[in-house]
PDB file of C-alpha atoms in Angstrom:
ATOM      1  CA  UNK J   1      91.352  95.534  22.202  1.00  0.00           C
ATOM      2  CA  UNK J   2      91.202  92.241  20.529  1.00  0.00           C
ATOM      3  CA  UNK J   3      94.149  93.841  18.239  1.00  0.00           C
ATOM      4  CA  UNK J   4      95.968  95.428  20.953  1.00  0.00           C
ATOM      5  CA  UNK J   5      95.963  91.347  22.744  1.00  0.00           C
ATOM      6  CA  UNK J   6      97.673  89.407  19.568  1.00  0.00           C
ATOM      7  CA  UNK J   7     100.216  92.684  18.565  1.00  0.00           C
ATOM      8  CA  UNK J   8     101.711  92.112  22.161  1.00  0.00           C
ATOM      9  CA  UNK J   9     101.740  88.767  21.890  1.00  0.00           C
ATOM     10  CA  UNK J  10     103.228  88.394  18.555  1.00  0.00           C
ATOM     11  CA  UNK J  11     106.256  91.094  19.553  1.00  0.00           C
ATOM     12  CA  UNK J  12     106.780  89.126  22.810  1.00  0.00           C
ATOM     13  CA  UNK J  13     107.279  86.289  20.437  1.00  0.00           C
ATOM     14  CA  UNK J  14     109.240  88.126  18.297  1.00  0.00           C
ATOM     15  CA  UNK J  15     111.494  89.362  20.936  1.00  0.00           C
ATOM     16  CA  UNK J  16     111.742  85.833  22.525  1.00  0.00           C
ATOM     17  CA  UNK J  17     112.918  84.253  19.227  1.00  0.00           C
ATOM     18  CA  UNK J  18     115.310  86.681  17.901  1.00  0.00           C
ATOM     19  CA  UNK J  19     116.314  87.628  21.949  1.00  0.00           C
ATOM     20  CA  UNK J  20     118.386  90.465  21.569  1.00  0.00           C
ATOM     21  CA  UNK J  21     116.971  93.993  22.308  1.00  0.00           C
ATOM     22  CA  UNK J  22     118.733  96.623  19.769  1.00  0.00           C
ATOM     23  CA  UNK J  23     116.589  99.144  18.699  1.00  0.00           C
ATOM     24  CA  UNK J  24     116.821  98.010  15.035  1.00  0.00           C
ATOM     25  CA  UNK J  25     115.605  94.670  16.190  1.00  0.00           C
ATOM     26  CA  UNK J  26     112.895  96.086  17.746  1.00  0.00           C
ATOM     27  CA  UNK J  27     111.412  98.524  15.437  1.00  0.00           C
ATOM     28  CA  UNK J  28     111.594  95.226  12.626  1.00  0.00           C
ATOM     29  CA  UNK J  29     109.262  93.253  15.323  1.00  0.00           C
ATOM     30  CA  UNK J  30     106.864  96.357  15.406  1.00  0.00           C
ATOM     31  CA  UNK J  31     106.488  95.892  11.627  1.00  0.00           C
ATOM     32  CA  UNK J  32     106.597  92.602  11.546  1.00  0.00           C
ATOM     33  CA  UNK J  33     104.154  92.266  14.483  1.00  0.00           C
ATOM     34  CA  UNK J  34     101.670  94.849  12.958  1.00  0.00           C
ATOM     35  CA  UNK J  35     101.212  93.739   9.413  1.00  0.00           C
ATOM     36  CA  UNK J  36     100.387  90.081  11.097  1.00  0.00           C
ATOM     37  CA  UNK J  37      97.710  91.933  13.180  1.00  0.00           C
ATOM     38  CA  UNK J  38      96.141  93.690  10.659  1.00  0.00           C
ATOM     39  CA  UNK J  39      96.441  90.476   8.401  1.00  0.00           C
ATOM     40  CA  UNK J  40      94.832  87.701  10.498  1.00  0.00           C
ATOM     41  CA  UNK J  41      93.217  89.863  13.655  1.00  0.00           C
ATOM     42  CA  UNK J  42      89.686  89.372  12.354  1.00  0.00           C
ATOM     43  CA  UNK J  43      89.899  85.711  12.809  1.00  0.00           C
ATOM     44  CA  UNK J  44      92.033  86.194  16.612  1.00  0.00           C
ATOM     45  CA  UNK J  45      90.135  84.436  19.298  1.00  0.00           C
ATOM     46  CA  UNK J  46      86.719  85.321  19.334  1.00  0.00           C
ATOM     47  CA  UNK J  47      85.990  86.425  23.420  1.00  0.00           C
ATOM     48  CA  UNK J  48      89.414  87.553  23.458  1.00  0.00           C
ATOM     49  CA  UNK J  49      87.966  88.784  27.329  1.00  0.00           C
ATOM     50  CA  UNK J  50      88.871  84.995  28.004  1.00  0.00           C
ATOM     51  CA  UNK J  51      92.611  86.114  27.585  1.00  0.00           C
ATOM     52  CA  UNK J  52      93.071  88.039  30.633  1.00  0.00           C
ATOM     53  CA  UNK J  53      91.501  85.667  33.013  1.00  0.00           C
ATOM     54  CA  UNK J  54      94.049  84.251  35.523  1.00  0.00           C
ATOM     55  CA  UNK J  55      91.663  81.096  36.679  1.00  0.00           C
ATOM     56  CA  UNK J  56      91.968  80.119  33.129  1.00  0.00           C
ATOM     57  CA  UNK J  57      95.973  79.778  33.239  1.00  0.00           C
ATOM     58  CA  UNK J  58      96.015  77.556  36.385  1.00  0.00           C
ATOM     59  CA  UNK J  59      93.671  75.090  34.076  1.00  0.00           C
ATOM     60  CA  UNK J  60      96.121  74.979  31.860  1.00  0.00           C
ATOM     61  CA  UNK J  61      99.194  74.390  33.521  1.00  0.00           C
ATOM     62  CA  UNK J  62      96.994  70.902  34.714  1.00  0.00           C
ATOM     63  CA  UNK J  63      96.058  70.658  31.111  1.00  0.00           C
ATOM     64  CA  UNK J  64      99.842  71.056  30.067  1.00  0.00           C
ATOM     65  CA  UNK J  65     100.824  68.605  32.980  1.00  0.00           C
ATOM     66  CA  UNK J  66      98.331  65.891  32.056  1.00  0.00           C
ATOM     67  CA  UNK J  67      99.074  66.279  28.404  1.00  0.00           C
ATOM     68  CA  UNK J  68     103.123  65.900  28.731  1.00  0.00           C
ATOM     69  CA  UNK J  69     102.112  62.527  30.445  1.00  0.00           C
ATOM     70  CA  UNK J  70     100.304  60.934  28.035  1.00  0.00           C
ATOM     71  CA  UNK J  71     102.458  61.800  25.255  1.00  0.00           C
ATOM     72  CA  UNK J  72     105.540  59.969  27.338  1.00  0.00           C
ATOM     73  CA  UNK J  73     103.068  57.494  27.566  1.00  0.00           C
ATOM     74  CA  UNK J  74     102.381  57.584  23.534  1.00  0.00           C
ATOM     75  CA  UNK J  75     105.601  57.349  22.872  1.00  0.00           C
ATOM     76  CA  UNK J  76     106.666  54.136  25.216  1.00  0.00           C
ATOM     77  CA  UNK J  77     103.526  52.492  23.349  1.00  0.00           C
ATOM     78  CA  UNK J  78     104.444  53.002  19.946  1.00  0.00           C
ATOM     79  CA  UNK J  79     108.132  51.957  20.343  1.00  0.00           C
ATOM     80  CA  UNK J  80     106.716  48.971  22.131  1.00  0.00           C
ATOM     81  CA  UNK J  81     104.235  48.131  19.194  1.00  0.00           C
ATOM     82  CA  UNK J  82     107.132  48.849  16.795  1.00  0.00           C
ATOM     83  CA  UNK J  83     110.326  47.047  18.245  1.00  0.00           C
ATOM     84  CA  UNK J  84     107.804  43.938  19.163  1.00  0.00           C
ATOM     85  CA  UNK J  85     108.359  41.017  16.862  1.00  0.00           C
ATOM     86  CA  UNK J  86     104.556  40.094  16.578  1.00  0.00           C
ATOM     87  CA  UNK J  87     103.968  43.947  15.563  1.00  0.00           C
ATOM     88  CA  UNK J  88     100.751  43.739  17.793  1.00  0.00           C
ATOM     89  CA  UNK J  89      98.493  46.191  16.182  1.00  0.00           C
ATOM     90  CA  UNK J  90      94.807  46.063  15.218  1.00  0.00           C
ATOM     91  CA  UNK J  91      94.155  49.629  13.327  1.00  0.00           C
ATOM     92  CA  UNK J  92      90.930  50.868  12.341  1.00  0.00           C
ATOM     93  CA  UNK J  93      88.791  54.545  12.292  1.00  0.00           C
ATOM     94  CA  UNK J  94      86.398  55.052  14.437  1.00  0.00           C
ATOM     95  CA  UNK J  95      84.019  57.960  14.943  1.00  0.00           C
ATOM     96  CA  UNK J  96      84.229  59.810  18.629  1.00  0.00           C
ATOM     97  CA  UNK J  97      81.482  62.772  19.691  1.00  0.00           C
ATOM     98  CA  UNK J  98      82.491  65.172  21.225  1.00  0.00           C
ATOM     99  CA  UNK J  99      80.868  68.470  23.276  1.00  0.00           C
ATOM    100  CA  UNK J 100      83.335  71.191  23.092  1.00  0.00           C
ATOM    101  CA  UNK J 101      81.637  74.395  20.432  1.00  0.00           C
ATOM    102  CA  UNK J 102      84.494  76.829  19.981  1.00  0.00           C
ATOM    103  CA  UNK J 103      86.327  76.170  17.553  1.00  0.00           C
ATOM    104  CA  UNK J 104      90.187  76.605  19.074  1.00  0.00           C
ATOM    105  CA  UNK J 105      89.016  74.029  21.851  1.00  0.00           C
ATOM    106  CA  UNK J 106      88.320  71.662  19.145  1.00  0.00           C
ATOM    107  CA  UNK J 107      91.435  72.361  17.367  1.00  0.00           C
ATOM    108  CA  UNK J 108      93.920  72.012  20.748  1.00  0.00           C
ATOM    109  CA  UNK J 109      91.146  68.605  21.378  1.00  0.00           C
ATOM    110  CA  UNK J 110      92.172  67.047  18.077  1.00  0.00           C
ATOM    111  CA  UNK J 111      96.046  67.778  18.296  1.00  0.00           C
ATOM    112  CA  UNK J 112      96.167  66.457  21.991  1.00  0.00           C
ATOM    113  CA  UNK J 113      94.333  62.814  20.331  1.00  0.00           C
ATOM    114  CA  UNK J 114      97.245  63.124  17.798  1.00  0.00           C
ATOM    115  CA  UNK J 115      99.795  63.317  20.406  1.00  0.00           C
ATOM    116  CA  UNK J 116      98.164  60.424  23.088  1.00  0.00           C
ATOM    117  CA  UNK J 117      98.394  57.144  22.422  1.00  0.00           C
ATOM    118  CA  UNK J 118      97.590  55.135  19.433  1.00  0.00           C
ATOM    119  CA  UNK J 119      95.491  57.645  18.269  1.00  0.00           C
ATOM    120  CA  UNK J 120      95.580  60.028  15.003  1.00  0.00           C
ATOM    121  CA  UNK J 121      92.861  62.596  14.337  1.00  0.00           C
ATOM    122  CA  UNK J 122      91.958  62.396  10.928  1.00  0.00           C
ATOM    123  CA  UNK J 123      88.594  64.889  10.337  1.00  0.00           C
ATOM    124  CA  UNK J 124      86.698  66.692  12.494  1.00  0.00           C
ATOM    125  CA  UNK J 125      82.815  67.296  11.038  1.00  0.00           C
ATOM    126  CA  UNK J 126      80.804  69.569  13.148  1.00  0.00           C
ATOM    127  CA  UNK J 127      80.715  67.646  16.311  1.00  0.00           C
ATOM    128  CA  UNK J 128      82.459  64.875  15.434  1.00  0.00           C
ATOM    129  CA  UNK J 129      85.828  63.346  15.344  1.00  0.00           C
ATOM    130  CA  UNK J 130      87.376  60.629  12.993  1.00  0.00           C
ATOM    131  CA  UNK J 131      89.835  58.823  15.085  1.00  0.00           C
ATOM    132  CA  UNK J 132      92.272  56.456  13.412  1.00  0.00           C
ATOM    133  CA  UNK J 133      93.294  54.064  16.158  1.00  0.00           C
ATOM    134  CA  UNK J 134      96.338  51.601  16.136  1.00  0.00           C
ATOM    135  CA  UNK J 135      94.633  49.260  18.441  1.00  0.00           C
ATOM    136  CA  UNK J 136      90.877  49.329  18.286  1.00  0.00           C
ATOM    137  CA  UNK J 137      90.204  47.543  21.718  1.00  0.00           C
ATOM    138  CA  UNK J 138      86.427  47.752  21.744  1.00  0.00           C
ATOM    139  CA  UNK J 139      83.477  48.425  19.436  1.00  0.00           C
ATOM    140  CA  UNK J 140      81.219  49.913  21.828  1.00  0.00           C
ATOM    141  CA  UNK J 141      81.092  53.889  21.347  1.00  0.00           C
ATOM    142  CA  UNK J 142      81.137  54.363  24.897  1.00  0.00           C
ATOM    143  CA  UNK J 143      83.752  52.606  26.085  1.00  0.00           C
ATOM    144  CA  UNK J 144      86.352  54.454  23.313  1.00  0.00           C
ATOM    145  CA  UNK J 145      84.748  57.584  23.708  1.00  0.00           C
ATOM    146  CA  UNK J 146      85.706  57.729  27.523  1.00  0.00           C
ATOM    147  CA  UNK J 147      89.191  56.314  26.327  1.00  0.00           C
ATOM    148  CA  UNK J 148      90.335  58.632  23.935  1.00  0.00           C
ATOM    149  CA  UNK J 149      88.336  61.957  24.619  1.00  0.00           C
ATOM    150  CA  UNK J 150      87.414  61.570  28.003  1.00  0.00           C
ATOM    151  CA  UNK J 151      90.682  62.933  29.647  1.00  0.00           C
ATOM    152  CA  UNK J 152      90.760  66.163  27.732  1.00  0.00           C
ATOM    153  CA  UNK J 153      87.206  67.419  27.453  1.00  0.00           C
ATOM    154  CA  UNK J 154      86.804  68.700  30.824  1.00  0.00           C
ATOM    155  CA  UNK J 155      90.650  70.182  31.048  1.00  0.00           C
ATOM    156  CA  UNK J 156      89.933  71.423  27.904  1.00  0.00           C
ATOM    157  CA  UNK J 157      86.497  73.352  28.678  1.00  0.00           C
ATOM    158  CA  UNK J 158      87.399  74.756  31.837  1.00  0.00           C
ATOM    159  CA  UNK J 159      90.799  76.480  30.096  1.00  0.00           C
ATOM    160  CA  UNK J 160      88.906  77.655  26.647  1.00  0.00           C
ATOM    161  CA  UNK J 161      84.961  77.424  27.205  1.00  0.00           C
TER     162      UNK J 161
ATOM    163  CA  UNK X   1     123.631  69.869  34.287  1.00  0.00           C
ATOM    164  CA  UNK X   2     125.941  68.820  31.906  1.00  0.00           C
ATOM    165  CA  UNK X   3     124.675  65.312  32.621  1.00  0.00           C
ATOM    166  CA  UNK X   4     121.248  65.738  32.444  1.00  0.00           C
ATOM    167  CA  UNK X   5     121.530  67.436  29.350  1.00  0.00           C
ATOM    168  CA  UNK X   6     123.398  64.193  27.964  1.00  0.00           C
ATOM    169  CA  UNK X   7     120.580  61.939  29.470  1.00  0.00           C
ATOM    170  CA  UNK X   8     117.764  63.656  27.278  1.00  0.00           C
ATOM    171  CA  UNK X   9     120.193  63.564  24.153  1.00  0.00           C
ATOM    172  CA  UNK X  10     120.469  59.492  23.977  1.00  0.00           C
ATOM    173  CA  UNK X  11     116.847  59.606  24.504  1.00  0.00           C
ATOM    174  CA  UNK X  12     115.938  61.821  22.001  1.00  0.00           C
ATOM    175  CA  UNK X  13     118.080  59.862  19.712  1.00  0.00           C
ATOM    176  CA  UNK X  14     116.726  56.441  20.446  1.00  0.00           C
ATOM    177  CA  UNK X  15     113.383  57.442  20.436  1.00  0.00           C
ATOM    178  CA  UNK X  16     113.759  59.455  16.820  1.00  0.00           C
ATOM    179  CA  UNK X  17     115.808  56.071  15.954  1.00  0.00           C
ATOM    180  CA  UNK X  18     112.582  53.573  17.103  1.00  0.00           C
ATOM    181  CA  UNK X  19     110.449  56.023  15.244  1.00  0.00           C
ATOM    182  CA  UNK X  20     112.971  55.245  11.867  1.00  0.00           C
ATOM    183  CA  UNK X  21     112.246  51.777  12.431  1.00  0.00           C
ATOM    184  CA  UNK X  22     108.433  51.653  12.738  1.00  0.00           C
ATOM    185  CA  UNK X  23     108.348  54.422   9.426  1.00  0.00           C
ATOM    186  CA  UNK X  24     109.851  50.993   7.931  1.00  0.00           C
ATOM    187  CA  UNK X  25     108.649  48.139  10.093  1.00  0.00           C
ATOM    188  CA  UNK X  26     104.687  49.443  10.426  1.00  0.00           C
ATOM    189  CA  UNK X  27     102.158  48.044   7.232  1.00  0.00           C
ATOM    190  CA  UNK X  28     100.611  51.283   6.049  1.00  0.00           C
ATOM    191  CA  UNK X  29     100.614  54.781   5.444  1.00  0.00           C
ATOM    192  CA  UNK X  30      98.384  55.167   8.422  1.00  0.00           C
ATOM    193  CA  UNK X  31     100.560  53.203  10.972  1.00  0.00           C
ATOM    194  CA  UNK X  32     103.758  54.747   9.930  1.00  0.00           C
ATOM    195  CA  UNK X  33     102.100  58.521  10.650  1.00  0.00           C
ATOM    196  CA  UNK X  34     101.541  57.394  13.925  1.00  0.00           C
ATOM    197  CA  UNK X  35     105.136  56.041  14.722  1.00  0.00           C
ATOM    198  CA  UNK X  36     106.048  59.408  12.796  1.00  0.00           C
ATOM    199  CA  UNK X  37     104.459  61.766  14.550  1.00  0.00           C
ATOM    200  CA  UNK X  38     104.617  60.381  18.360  1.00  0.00           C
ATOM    201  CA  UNK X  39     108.337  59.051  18.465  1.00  0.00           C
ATOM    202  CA  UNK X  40     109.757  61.498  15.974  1.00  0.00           C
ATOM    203  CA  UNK X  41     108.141  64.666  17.794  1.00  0.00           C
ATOM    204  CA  UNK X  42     108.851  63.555  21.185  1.00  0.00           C
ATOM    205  CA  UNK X  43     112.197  62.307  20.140  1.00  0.00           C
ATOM    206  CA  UNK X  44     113.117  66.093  18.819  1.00  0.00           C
ATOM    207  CA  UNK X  45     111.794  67.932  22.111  1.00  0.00           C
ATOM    208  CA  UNK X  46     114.336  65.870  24.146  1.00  0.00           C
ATOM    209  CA  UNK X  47     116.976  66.677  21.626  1.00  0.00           C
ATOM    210  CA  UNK X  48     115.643  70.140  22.032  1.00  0.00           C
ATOM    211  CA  UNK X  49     115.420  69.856  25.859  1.00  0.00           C
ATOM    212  CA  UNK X  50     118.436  69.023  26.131  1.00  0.00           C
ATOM    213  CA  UNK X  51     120.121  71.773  24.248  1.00  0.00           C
ATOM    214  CA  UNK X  52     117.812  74.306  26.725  1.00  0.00           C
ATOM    215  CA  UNK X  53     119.541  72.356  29.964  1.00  0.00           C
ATOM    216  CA  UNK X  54     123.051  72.574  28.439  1.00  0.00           C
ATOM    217  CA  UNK X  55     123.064  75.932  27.277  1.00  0.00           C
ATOM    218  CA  UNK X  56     120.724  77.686  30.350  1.00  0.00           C
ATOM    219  CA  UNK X  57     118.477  81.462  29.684  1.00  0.00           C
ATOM    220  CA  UNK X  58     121.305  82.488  26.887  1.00  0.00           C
ATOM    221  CA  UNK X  59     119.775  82.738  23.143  1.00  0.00           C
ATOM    222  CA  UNK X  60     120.748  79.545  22.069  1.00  0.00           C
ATOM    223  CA  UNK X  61     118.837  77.890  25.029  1.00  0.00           C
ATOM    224  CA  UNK X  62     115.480  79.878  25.588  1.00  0.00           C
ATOM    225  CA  UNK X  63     115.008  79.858  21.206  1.00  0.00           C
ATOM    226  CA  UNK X  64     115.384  75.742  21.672  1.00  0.00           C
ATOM    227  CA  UNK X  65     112.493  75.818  24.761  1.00  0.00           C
ATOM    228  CA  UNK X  66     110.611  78.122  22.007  1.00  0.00           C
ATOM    229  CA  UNK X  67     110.781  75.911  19.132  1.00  0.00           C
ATOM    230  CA  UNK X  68     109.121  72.812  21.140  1.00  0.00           C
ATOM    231  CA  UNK X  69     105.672  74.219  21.058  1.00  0.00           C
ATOM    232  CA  UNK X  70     106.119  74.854  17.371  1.00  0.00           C
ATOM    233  CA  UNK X  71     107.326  71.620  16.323  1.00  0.00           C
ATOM    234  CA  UNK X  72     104.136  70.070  18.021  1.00  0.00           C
ATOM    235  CA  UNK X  73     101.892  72.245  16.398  1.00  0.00           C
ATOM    236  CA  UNK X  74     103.491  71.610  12.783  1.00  0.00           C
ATOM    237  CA  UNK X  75     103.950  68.182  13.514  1.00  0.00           C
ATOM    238  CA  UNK X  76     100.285  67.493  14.542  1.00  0.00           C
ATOM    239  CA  UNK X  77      98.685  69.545  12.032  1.00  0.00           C
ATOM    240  CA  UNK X  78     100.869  67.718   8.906  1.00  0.00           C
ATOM    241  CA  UNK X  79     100.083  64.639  10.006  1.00  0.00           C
ATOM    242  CA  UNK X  80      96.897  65.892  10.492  1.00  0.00           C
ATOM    243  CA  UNK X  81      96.640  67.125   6.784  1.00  0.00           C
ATOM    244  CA  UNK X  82      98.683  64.182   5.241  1.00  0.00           C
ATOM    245  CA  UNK X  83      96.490  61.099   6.671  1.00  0.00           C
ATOM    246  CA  UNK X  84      93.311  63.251   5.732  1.00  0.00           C
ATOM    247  CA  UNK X  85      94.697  63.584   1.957  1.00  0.00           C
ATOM    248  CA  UNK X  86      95.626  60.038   1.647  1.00  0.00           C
ATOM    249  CA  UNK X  87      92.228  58.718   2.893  1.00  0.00           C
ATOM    250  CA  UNK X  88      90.561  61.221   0.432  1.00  0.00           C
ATOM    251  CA  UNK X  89      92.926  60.351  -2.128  1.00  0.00           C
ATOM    252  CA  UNK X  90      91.938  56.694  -1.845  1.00  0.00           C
ATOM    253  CA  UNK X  91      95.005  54.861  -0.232  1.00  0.00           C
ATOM    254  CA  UNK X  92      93.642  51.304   1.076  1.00  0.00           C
ATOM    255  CA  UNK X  93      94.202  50.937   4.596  1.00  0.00           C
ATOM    256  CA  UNK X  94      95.999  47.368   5.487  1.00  0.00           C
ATOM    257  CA  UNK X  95      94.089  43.866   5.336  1.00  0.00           C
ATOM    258  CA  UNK X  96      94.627  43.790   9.154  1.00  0.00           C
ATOM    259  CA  UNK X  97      92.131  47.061   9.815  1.00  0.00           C
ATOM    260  CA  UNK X  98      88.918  45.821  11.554  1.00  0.00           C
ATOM    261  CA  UNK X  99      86.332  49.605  11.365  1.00  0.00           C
ATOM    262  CA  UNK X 100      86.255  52.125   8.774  1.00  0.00           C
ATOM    263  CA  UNK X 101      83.738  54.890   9.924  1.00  0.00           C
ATOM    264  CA  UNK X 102      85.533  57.785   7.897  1.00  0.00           C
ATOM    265  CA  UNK X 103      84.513  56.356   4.595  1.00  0.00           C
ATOM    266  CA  UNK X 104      80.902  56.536   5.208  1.00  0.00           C
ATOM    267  CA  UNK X 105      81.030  60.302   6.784  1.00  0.00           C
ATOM    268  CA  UNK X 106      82.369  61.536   3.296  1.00  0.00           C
TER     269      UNK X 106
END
């Protein structure tokens, strides 16, 4: 079953990219789709069950919504910091915790801190993540732990965990 | 439509174009992946956008509203990859940098 899941999403992929539906074209994405699902299946999501649950989706359209915000956001900050003639950055590294266990939550977690602002994920070791920050407003853990993982985590658990 | 589509183009390009600047402006490797990454990526997707609102559901238009999710993924996961490899390899981050937890972890 947990084939059966990534084969029909990698030919709906394949039929979305190349988007036209001549038989040739088709039988190419069966191929294609099947030697990538006997290839990297074993490592597919884990509780693929999670897959077919609808609650889930709703979740992430929020996630999705939330997301696309903060990453205008990011990017009005960095031009900002860039086109500003006193360049005002103070960058540093900082080390976050975080609570998510699976390991695609933790994967989608450290991309979205790439994308928000002023942060760049640079390691992630068991539970924690290496932040690099272009403007390290606080030293207390607390305080930048709300800041940078704070909006995600929950979004983030209720759509993968 | 025509003038949407047109809207998101000059923003893609100025925000690709402030991205250029702060690759140059910004003091060190680790700086410049940000301005790299958020400007640059976000830049593209309106380019990309804006291709999807000119050209509608035809091919051209629905493989451009593909390619955005794929373009974040690669573009996180490089930078991802390339300011992991420079810390490992030792690069110095700039006078300016107040906390270094990352070196300890190691």
């Amino acid at each position: 079953m947990k084939y059966i899941t990534l084969f029909i999403s990698m030919l709906l992929l394949w039929l979305l990219l190349t988007f036209n539906l001549h038989s040739a074209n088709i039988i190419i994405g069966v191929i294609v789709s099947l030697i990538v699902t006997l290839l990297f299946g074993h490592s597919f999501l884990t509780n693929w069950k999670l897959f077919y649950n609808p609650v889930r989706y709703l979740w992430a359209v929020v996630y999705l919504i939330v997301f696309i915000w903060e990453c205008v956001k990011a990017n009005f900050d960095v031009a900002y910091r860039v086109l500003s003639p006193r360049m005002p950055i103070k960058p540093g590294i900082v080390k976050v915790k975080c609570s998510l266990k699976t390991d695609i939550a933790k994967t989608f977690l450290a991309n979205s801190i790439t994308m928000t602002p002023g942060t760049i994920t640079v390691d992630v070791i068991s539970d924690c993540l290496y932040v690099h920050w272009i403007y390290v407003s606080s030293r207390d853990p607390k305080v930048y732990n709300k800041r940078i993982v704070g909006r995600f985590e929950k979004l983030l658990k209720k759509v993968f965990e | 439509m025509n003038s949407i589509s047109t809207v998101l183009l000059v923003i893609g390009v100025a925000f690709d174009l402030f991205g250029c600047i702060g690759l140059i402006r910004l003091p060190d490797v680790y700086n410049r992946l940000q301005s790299a990454t958020k400007c640059v990526t976000l830049g593209t997707c309106s380019i990309l956008l804006s291709l999807f609102f000119r050209y509608g559901f035809s091919d051209v238009g629905v493989k451009a509203l593909i390619a955005i999710p794929l373009l974040f993924f690669a573009s996180t996961v490089g930078a991802h990859a390339l300011i992991r490899g420079s810390h490992i390899f030792g690069i110095k981050m700039t006078d300016k940098s107040i906390v270094d937890d990352y070196k300890d972890a190691k």
